[in-house]
PDB file of C-alpha atoms in Angstrom:
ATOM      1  CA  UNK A   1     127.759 145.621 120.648  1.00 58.00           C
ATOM      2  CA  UNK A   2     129.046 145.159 117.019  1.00 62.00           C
ATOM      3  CA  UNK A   3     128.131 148.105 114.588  1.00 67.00           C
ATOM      4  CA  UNK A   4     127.411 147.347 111.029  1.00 62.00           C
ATOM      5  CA  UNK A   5     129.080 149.388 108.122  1.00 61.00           C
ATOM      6  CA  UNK A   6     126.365 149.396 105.410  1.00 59.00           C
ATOM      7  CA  UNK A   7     127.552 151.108 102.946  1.00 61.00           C
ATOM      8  CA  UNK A   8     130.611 148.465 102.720  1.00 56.00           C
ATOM      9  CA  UNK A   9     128.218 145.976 101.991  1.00 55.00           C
ATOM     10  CA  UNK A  10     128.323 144.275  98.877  1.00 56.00           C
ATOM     11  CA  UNK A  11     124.706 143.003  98.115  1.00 57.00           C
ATOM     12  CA  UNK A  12     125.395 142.861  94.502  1.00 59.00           C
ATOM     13  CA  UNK A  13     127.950 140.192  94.919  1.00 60.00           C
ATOM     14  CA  UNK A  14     124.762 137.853  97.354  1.00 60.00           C
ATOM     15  CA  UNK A  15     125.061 134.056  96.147  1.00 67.00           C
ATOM     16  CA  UNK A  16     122.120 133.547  98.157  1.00 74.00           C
ATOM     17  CA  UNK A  17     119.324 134.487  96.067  1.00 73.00           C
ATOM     18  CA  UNK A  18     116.672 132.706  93.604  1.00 73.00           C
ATOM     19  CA  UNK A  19     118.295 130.880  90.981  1.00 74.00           C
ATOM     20  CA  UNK A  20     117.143 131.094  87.173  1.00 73.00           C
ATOM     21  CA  UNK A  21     115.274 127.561  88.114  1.00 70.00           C
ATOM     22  CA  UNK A  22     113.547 128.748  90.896  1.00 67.00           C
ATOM     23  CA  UNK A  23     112.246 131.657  88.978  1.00 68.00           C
ATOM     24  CA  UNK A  24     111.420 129.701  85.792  1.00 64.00           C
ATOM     25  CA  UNK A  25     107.231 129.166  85.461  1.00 62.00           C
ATOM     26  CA  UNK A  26     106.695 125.291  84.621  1.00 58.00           C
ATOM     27  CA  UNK A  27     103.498 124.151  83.191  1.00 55.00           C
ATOM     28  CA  UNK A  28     104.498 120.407  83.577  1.00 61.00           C
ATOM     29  CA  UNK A  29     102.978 120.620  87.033  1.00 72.00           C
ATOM     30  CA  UNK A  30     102.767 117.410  88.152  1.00 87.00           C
ATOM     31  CA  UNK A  31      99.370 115.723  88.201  1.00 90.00           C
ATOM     32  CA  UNK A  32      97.372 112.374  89.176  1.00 88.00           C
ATOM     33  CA  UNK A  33      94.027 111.010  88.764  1.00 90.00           C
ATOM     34  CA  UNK A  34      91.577 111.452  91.667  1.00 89.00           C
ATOM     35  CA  UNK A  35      90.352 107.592  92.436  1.00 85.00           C
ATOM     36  CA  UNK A  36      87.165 108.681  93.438  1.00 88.00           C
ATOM     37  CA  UNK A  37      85.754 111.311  90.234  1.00 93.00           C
ATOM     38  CA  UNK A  38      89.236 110.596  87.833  1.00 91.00           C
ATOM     39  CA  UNK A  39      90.098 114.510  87.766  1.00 93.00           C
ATOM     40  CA  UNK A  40      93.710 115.701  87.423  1.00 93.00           C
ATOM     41  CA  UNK A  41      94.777 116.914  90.902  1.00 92.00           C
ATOM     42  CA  UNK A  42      98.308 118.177  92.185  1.00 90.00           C
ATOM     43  CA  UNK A  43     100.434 114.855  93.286  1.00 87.00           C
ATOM     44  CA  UNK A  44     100.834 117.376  96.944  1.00 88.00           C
ATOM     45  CA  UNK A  45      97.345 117.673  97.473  1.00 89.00           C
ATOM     46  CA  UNK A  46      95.910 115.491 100.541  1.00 88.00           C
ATOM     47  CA  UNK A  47      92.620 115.685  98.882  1.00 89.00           C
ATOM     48  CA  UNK A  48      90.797 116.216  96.153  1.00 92.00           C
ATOM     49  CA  UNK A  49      89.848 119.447  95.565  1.00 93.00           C
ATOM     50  CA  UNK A  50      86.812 118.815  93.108  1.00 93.00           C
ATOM     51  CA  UNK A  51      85.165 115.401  95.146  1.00 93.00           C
ATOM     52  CA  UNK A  52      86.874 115.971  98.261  1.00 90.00           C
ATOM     53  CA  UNK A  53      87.899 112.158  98.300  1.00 89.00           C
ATOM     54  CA  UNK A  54      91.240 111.867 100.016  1.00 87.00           C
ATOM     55  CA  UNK A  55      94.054 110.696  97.697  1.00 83.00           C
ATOM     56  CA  UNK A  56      96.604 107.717  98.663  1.00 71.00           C
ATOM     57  CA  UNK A  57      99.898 106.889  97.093  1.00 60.00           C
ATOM     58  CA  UNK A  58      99.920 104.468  94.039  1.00 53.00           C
ATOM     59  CA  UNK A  59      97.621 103.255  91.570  1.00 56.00           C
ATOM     60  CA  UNK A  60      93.515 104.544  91.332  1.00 56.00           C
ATOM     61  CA  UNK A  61      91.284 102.038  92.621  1.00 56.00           C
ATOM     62  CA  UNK A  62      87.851 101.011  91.680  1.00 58.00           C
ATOM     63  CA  UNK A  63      84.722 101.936  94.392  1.00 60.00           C
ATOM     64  CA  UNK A  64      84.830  99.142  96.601  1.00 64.00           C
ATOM     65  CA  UNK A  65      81.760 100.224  98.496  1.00 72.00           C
ATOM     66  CA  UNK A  66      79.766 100.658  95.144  1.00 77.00           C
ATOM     67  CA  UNK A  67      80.973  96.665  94.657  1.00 80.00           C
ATOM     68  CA  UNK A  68      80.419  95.362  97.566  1.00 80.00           C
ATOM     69  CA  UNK A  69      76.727  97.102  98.315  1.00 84.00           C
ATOM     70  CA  UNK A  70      75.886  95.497  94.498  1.00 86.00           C
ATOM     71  CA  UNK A  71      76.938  91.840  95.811  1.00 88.00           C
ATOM     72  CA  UNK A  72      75.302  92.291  99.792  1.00 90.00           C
ATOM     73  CA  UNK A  73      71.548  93.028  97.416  1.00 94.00           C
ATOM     74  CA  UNK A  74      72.532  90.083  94.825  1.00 94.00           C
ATOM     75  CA  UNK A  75      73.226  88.067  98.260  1.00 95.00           C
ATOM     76  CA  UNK A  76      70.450  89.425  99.601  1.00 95.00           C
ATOM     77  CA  UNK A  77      67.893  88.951  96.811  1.00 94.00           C
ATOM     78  CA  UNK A  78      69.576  85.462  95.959  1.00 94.00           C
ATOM     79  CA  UNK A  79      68.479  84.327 100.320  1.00 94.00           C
ATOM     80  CA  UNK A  80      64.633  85.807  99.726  1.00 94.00           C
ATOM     81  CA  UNK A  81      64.253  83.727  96.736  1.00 92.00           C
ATOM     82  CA  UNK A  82      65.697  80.550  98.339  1.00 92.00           C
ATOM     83  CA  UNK A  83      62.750  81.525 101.511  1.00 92.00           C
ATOM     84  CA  UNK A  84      60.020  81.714  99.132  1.00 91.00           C
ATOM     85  CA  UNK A  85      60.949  78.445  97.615  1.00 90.00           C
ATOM     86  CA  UNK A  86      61.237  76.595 100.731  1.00 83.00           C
ATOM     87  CA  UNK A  87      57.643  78.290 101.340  1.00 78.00           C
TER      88      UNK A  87
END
């Protein structure tokens, strides 16, 4: 088996280790809207961490279900009023 000579090694010479980069502290963190409660939230989160929504690539979207339940009671109410007419 190979023996190792330690005290030959040169560890102040290692290429291999954190770069100035690496080591700097950004606050530009990048950031996107939640589409369910608007809050900033990292762009590598799978969900949020305030609404626990979970976020999806590209533009926020309105509430689709909020939308569509509003139209199903206007359809709904708008169908009871054409019954009691036909009463």
């Amino acid at each position: 088996m190979p023996t190792v000579d330690w005290e030959d090694d040169d560890r102040e010479d290692d290429d291999e280790g954190p770069q100035e980069c690496d080591l700097a502290e950004d606050d530009d963190d990048a950031t996107v809207p939640c589409s369910s409660c608007r809050r900033d939230v990292s762009e590598l989160a799978e969900r949020c961490p305030y609404c626990g929504e979970w976020l999806v690539a590209g533009p926020a979207t309105p509430h689709r279900g909020r939308i569509g339940a509003a139209l199903l009671i206007l359809a709904a109410a708008a169908m009871a009023l054409l019954m009691m007419r036909a009463m």
